[in-house]
CSV table of C-alpha atoms and ligand atoms in Angstrom, one decimal:
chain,number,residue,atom,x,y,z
A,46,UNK,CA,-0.3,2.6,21.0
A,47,UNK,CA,-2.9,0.9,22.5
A,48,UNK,CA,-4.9,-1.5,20.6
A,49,UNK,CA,-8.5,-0.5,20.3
A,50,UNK,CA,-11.7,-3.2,19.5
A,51,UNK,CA,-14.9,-2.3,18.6
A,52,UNK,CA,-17.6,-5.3,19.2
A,53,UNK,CA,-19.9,-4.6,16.5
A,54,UNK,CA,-19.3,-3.1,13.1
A,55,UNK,CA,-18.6,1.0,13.1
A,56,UNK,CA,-21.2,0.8,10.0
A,57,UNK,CA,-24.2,-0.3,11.5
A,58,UNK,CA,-27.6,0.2,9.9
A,59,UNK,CA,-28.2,3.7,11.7
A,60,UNK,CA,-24.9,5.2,11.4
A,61,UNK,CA,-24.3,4.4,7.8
A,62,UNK,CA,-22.7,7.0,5.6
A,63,UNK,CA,-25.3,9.2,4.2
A,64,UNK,CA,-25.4,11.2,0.7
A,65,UNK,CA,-25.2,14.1,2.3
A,66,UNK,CA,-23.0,16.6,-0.5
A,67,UNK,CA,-22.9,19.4,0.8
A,68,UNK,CA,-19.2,18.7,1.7
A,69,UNK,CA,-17.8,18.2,-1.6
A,70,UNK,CA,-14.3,20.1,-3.1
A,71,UNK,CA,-12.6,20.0,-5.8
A,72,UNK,CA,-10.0,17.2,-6.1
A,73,UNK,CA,-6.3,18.3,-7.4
A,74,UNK,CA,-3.4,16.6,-8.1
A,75,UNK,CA,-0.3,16.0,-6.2
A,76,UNK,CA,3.5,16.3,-8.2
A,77,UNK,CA,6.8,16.2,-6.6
A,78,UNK,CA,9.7,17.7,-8.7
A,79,UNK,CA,13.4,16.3,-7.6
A,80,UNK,CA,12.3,17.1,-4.3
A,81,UNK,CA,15.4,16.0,-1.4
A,82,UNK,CA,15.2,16.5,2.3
A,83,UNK,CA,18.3,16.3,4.0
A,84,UNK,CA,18.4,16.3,7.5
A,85,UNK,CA,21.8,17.4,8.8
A,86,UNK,CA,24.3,14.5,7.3
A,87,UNK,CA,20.6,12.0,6.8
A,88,UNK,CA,19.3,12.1,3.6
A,89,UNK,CA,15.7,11.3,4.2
A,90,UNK,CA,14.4,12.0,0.4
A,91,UNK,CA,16.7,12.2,-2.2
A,92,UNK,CA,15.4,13.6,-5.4
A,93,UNK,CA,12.5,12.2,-6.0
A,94,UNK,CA,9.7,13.3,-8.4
A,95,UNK,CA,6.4,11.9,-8.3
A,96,UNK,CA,3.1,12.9,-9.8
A,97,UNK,CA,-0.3,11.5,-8.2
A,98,UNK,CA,-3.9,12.2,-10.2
A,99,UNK,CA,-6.5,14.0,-8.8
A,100,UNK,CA,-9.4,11.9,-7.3
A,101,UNK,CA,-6.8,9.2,-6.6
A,102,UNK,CA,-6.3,7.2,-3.5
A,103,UNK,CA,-2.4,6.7,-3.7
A,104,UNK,CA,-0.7,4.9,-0.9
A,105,UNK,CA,2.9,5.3,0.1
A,106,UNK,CA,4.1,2.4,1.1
A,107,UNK,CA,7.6,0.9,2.4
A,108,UNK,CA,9.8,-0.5,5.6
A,109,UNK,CA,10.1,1.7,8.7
A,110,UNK,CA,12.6,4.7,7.7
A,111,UNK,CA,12.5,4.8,4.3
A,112,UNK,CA,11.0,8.1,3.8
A,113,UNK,CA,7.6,7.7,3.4
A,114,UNK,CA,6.4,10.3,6.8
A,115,UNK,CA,9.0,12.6,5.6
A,116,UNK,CA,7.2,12.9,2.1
A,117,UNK,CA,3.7,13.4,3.4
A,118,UNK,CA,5.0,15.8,6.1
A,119,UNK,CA,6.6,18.2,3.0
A,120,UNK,CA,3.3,17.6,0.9
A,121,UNK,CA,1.4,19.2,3.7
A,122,UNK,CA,4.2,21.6,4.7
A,123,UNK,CA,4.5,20.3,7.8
A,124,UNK,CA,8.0,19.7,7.1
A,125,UNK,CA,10.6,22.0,4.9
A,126,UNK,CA,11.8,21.2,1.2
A,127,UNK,CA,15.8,21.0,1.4
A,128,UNK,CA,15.5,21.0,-2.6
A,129,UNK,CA,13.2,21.0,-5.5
A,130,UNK,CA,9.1,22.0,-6.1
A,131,UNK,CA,5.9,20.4,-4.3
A,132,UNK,CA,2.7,21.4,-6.0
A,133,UNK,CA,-1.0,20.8,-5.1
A,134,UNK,CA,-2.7,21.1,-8.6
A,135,UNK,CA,-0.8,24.0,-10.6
A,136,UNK,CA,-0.1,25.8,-7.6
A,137,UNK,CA,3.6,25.7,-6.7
A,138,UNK,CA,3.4,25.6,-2.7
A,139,UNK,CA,7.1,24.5,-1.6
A,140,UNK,CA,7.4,27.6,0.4
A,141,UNK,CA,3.5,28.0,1.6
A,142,UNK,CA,2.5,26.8,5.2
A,143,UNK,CA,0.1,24.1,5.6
A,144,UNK,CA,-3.1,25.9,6.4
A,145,UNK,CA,-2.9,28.1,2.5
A,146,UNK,CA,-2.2,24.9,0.8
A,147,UNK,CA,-5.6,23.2,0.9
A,148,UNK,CA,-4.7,20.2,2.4
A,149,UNK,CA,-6.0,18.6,5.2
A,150,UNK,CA,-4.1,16.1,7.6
A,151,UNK,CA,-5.3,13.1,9.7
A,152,UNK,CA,-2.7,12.0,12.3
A,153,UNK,CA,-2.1,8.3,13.6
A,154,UNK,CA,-3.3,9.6,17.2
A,155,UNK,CA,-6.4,11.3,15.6
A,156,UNK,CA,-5.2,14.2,18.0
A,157,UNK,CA,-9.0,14.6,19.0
A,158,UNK,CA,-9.2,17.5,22.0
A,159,UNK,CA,-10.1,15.5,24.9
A,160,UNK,CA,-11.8,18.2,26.7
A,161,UNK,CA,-14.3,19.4,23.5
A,162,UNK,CA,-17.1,17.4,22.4
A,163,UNK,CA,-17.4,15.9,18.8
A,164,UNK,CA,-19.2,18.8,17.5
A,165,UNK,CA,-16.8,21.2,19.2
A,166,UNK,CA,-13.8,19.4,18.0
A,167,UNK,CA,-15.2,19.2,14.1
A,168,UNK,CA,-15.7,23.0,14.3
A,169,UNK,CA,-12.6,23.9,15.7
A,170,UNK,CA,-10.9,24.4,11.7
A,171,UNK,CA,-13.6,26.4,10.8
A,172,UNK,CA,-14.0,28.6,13.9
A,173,UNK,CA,-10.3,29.3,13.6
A,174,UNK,CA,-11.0,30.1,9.6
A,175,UNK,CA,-13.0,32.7,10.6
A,176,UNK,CA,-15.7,30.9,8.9
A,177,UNK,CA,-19.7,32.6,10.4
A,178,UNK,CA,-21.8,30.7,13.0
A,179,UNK,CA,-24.5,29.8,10.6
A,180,UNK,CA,-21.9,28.0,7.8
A,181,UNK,CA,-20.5,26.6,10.6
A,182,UNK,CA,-23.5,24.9,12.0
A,183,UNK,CA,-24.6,24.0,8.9
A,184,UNK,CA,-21.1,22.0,7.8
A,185,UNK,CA,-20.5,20.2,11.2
A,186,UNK,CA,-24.0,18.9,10.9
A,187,UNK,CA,-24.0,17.8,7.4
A,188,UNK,CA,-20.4,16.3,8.0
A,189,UNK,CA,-21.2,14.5,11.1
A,190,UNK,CA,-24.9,13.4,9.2
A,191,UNK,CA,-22.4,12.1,6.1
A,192,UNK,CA,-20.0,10.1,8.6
A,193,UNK,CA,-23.0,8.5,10.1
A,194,UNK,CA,-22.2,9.7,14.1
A,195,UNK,CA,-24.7,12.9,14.6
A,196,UNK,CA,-26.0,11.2,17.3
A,197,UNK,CA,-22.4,11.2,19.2
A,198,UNK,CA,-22.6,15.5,18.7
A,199,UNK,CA,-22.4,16.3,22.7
A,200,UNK,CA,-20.4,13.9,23.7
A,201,UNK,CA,-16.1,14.1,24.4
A,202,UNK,CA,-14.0,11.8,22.5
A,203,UNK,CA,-13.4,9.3,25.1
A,204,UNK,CA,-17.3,8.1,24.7
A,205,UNK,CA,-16.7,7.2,21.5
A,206,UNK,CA,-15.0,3.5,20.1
A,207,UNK,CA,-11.7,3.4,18.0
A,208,UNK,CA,-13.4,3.4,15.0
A,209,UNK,CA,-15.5,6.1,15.6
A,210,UNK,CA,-13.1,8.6,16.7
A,211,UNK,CA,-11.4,7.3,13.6
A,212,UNK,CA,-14.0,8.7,11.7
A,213,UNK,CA,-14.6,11.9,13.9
A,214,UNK,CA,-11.1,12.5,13.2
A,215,UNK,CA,-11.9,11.8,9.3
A,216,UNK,CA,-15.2,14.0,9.5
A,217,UNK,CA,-12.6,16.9,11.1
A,218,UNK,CA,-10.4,16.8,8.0
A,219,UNK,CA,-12.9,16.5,5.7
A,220,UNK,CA,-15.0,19.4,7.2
A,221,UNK,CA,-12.4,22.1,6.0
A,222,UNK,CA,-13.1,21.0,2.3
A,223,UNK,CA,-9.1,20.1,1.3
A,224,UNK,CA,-8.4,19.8,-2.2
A,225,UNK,CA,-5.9,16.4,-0.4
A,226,UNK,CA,-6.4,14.2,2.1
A,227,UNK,CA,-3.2,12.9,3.6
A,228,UNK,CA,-3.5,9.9,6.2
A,229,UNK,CA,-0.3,8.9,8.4
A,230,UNK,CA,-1.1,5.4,9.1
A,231,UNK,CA,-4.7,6.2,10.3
A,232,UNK,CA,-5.5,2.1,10.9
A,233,UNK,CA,-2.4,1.5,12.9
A,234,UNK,CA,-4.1,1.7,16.6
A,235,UNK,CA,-7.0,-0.5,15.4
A,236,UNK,CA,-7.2,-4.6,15.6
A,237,UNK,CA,-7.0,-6.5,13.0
A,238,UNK,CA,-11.1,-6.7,12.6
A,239,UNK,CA,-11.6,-3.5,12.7
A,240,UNK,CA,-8.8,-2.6,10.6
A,241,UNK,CA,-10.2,-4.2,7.6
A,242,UNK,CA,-13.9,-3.0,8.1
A,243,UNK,CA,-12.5,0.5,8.8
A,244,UNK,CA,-10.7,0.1,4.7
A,245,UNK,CA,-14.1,0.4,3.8
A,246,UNK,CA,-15.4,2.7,5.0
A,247,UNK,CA,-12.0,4.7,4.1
A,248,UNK,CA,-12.6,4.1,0.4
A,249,UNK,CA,-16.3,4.7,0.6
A,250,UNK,CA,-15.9,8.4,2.1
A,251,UNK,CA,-12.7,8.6,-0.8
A,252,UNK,CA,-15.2,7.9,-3.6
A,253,UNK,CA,-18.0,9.8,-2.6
A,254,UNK,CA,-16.1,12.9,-1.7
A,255,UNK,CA,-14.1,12.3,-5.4
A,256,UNK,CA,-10.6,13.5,-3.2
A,257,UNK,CA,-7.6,13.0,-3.3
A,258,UNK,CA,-6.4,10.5,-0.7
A,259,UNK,CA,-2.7,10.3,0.0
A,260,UNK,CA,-1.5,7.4,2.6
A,261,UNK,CA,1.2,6.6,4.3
A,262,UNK,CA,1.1,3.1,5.3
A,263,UNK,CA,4.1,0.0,5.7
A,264,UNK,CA,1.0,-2.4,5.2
A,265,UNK,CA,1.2,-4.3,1.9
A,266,UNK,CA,-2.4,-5.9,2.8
A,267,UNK,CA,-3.6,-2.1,3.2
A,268,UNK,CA,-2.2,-0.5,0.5
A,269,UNK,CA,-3.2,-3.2,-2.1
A,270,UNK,CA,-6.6,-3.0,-0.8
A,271,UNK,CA,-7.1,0.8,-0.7
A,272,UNK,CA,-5.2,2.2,-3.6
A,273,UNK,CA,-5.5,3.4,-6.9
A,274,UNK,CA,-1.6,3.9,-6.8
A,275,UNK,CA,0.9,2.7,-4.7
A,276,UNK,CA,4.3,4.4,-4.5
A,277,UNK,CA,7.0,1.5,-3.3
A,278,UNK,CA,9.8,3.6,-1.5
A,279,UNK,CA,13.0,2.6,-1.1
A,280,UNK,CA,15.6,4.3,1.1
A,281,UNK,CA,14.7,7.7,0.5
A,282,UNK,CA,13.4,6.6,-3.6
A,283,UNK,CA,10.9,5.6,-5.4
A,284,UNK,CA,11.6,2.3,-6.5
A,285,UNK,CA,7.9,2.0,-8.3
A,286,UNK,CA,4.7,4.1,-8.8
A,287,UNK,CA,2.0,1.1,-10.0
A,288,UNK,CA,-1.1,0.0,-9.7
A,289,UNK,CA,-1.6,-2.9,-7.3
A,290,UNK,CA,-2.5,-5.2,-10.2
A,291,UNK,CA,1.3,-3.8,-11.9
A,292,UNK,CA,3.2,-4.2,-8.7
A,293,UNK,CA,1.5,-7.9,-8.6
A,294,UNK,CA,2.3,-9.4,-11.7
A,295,UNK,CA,5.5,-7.1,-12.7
A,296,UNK,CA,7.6,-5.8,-9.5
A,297,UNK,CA,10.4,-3.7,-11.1
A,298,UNK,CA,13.0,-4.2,-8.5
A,299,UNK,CA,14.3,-7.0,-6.3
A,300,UNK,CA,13.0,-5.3,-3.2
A,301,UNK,CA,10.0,-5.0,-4.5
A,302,UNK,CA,9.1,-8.2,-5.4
A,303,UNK,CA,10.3,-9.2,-1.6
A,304,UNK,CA,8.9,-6.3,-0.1
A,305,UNK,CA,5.3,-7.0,-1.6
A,306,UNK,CA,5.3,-10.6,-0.5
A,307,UNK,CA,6.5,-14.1,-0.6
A,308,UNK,CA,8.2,-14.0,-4.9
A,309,UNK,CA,10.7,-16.4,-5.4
A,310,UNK,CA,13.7,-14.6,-6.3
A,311,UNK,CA,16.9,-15.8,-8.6
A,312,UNK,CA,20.2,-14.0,-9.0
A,313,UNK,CA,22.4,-14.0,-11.5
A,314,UNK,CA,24.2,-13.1,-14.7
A,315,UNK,CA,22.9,-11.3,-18.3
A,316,UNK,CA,23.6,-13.8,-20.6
A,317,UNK,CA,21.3,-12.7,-23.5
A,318,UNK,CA,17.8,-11.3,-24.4
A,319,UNK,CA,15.2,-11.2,-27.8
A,320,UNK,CA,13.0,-8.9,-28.2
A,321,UNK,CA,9.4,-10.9,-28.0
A,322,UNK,CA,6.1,-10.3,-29.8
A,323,UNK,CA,4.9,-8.8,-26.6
A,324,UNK,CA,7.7,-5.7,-27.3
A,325,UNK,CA,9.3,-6.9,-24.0
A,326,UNK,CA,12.4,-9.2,-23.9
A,327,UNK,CA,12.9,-12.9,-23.4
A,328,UNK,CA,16.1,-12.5,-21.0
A,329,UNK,CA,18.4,-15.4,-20.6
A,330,UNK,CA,19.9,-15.1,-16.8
A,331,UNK,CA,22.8,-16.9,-16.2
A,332,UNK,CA,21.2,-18.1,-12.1
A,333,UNK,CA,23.7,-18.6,-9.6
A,334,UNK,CA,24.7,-22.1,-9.3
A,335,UNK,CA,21.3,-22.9,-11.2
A,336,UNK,CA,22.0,-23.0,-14.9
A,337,UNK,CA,20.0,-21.0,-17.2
A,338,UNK,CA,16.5,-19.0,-16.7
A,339,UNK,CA,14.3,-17.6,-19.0
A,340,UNK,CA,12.3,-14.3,-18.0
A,341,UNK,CA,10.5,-11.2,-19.4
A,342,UNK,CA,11.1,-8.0,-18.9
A,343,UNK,CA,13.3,-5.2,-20.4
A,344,UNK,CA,16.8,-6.4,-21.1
A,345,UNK,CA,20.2,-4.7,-19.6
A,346,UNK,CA,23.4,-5.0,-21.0
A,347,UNK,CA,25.0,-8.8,-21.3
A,348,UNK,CA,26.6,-9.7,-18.4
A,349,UNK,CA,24.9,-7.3,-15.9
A,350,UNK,CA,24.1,-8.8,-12.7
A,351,UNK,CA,20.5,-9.0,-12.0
A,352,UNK,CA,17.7,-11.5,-10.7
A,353,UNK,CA,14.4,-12.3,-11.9
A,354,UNK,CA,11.3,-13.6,-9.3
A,355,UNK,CA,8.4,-15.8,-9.7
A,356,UNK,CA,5.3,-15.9,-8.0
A,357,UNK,CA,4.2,-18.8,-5.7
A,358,UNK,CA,1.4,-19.5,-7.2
A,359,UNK,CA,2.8,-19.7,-10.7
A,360,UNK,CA,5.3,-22.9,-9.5
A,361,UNK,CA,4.2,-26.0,-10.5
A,362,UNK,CA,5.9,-29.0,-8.8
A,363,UNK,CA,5.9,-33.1,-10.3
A,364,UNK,CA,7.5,-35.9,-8.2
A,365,UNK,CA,10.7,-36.7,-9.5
A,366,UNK,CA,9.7,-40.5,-10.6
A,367,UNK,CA,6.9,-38.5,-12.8
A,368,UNK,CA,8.7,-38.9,-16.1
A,369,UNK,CA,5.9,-37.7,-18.2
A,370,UNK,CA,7.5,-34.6,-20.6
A,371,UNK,CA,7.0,-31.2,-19.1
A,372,UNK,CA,4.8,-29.0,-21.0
A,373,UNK,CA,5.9,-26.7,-23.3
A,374,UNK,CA,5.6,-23.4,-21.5
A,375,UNK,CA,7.4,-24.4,-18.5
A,376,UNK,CA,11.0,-23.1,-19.6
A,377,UNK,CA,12.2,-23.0,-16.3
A,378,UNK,CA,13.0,-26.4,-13.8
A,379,UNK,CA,14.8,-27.1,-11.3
A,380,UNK,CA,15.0,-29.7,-8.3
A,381,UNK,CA,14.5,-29.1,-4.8
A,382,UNK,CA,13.2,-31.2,-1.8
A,383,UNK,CA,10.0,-30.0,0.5
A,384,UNK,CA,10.4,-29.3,3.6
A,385,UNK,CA,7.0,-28.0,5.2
A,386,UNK,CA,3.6,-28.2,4.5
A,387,UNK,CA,1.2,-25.7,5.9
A,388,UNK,CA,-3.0,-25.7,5.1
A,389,UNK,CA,-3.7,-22.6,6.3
A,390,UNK,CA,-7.4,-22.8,4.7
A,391,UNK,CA,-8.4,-22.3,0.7
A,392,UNK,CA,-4.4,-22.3,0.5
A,393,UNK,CA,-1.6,-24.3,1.4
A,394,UNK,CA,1.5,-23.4,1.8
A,395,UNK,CA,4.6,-25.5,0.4
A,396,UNK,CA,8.0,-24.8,1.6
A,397,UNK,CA,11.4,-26.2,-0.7
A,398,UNK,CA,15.0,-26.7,-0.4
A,399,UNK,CA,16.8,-25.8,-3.4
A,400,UNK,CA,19.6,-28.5,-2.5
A,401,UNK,CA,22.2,-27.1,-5.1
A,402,UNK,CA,22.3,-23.6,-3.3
A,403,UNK,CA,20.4,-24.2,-0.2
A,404,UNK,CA,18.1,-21.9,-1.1
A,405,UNK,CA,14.3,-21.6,0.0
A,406,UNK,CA,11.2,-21.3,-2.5
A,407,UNK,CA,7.4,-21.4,-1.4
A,408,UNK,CA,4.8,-22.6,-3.6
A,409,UNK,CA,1.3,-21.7,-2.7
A,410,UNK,CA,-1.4,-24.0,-3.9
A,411,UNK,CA,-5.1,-24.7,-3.8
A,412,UNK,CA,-5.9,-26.8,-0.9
A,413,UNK,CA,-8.3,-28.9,-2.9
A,414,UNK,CA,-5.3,-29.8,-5.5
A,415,UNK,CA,-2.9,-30.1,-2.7
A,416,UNK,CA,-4.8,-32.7,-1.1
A,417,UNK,CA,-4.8,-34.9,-4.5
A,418,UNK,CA,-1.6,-34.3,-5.4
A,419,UNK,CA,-0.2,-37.3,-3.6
A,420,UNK,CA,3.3,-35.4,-2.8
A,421,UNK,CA,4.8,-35.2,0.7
A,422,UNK,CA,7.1,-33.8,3.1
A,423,UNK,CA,10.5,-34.8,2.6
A,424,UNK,CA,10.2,-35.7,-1.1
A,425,UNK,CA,12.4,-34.6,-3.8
A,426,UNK,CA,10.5,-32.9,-6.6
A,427,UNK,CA,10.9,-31.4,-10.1
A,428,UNK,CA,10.0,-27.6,-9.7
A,429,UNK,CA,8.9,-25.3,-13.2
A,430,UNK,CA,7.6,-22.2,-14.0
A,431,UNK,CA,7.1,-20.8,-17.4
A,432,UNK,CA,9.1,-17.9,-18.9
A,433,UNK,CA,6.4,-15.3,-19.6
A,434,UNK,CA,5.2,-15.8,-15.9
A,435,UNK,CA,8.8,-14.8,-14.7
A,436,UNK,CA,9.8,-11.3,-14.3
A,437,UNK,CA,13.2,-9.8,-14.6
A,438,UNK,CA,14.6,-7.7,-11.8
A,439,UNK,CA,17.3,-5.3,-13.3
A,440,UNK,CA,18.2,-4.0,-10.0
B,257,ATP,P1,8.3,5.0,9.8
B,257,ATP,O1,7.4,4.0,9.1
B,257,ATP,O2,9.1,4.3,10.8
B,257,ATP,O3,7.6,6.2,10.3
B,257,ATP,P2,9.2,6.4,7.5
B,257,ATP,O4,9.3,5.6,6.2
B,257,ATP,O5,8.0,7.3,7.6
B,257,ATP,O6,9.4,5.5,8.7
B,257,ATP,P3,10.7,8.8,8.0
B,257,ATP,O7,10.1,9.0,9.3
B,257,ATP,O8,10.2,9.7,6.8
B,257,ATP,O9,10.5,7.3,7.5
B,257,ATP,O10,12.3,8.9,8.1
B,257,ATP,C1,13.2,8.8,7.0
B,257,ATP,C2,14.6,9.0,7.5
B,257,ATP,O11,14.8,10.3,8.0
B,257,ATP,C3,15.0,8.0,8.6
B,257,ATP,O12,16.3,7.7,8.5
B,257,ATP,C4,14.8,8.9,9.9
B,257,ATP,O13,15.6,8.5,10.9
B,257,ATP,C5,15.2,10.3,9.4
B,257,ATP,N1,14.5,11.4,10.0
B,257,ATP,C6,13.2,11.6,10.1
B,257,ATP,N2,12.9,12.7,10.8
B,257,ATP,C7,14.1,13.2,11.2
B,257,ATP,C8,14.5,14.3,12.0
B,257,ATP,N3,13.6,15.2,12.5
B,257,ATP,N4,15.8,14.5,12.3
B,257,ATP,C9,16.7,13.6,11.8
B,257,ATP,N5,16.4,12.5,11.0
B,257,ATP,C10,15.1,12.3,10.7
């Protein structure tokens, strides 16, 4: 789709979001029970069960095909259950269609009509509700007033930027009072400028309306930034329902921790784990052709094969001629040789050869303690990284 810029921001001092509440419905939850969707021999979902809060903005989130439109689509009805419940709230609506289950849906293209004009468009839901003249004058106003664009009222879509139409299309959903919001990549067609202002604004409408936002997105920037929950799926599962702090510090899963960004990630072998003061275990993983790592997590049997993943900023690396006694947290060394250094601003970016397996780690680091570090391409360094800083990956 064609990329859309906008010069100036869509917020500006005369369109800002007013208080107008008027608008306002009750939030309700979302919960999934062992729902599957099969598609002839494709299994799009397979039994998944899911419950999102009322009044939360939960992001779906994961690689091209792994479910996440199929989900959304059976949420709104848009798409049928092959097995199991969908409820919005307490209201079991597997079999309902979409316009009796209080939802509302905003589509990647917006799928504004061309040929109406703003205010037109906005009160097409209602018109087609049945909904009087008078109520409906009075919502398109007050929605239009709230999204900041009354002054765009009489004029087609095409007159509009990317970002307002965006918001048209927003003002549209929002108009018919759902109880859900569900948003199918709604920032995709916008640059990268915009894209980020437009988060804003997204969460700002979110809060003041107190909805319930539901988005599918494959953006791990967007979805960290937007959400109170973030589902991570996995071909057709859920491989973790977290908050984006959770999925930060503690991916469950080994595509988890690669999917949300750049974890260094060790396989291996169970060896052995102790229950710590924490109530988590202190896992000893036999690392491939490594020796022996200590993580946390919660421990599977001995000799299972699993992984664990540390964050790049939680490596700390010493020349190899530094002979000085690592500290005591730093459980876990190794040696490996660096083979790229990249400032890309407040952070650099440190690239390694693990020479025993060939395998590569990053290391992110402050630029101002890169640059008096006094290590270089090319050298061979001690990496470590402490135990309670390294998370085990069962699967
Ligand atoms: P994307 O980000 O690319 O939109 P997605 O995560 O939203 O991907 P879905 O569109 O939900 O993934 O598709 C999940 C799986 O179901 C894919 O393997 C897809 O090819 C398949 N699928 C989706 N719709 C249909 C359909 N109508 N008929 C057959 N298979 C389908």
């Amino acid at each position: 789709m064609k990329t859309t810029t906008e010069p100036q921001s869509p917020l500006t001092q005369s369109e800002a979001i007013s208080p107008a509440i008027s608008q306002k419905s009750a939030a309700a939850g979302v919960s999934l029970r062992s729902v599957t969707k099969k598609y002839g021999a494709v299994t799009a979902i397979e039994n998944i069960t899911l419950d999102i809060p009322a009044g939360a903005y939960c992001c779906l989130l994961g690689p091209s095909g792994c479910g996440k439109t199929t989900a959304l689509r059976m949420i709104a009805g848009h798409e049928s259950v092959t097995s199991g419940e969908v409820y919005i709230g307490d209201r079991p609506v597997t079999h309902l269609p979409p316009a009796q289950r209080n939802t509302a849906m905003m589509f990647q293209n917006y799928a504004l009509f061309p040929h109406k004009t703003i205010w037109q468009n906005i009160e097409f839901g209602l018109k087609m509700k049945g909904i009087a003249k008078a109520e409906r004058t009075q919502r398109v106003d007050d929605i239009l007033e709230l999204v900041g664009l009354s002054h765009t009222a009489g004029r087609k879509p095409s007159m509009l930027s990317g970002g307002q139409q965006q918001r048209i299309a927003l003002a549209r959903a929002l108009v018919n009072r759902p109880q859900v919001l569900m948003l199918d990549e709604p920032l995709s067609a916008l640059d990268e400028n915009l894209r980020v202002r437009m988060r804003g604004e997204l969460r700002k409408i979110q809060q003041r309306f107190g909805l319930t936002f539901l988005q599918v997105t494959h953006d791990v920037e967007e979805a960290f930034s937007l959400s109170d929950q973030i589902v991570v799926m996995n071909h057709g599962h859920i491989d973790q329902v977290a908050t984006p702090a959770e999925l930060f510090n503690t991916p469950a899963s080994q595509f988890v921790a690669k999917f949300i960004g750049d974890n260094n990630i060790f396989s291996g072998t169970v060896v052995n784990a102790v229950p710590d003061e924490k109530g988590k275990d202190l896992i000893e993983l036999d690392a491939d052709g490594l020796g022996t790592f200590f993580c946390q997590g919660t421990a599977t049997l001995a000799g299972s094969v699993a992984a664990c993943s540390v964050r790049p900023d939680l490596i700390h690396l010493t020349a190899q001629s530094d002979s000085s006694t690592a500290p005591v947290p730093y459980a876990n060394h190794l040696t490996a040789r660096i083979t790229d250094v990249e400032l890309t601003g407040y952070v650099t970016r440190v690239t390694l050869r693990v020479e025993a397996t060939d395998q590569m780690l990053l290391h992110k680091v402050r630029t101002t303690d890169w640059v008096t570090s006094e290590l270089a391409v090319g050298q061979p360094v001690t990496v470590r990284w402490s135990a309670q800083e390294c998370v085990f990956l069962p699967y």
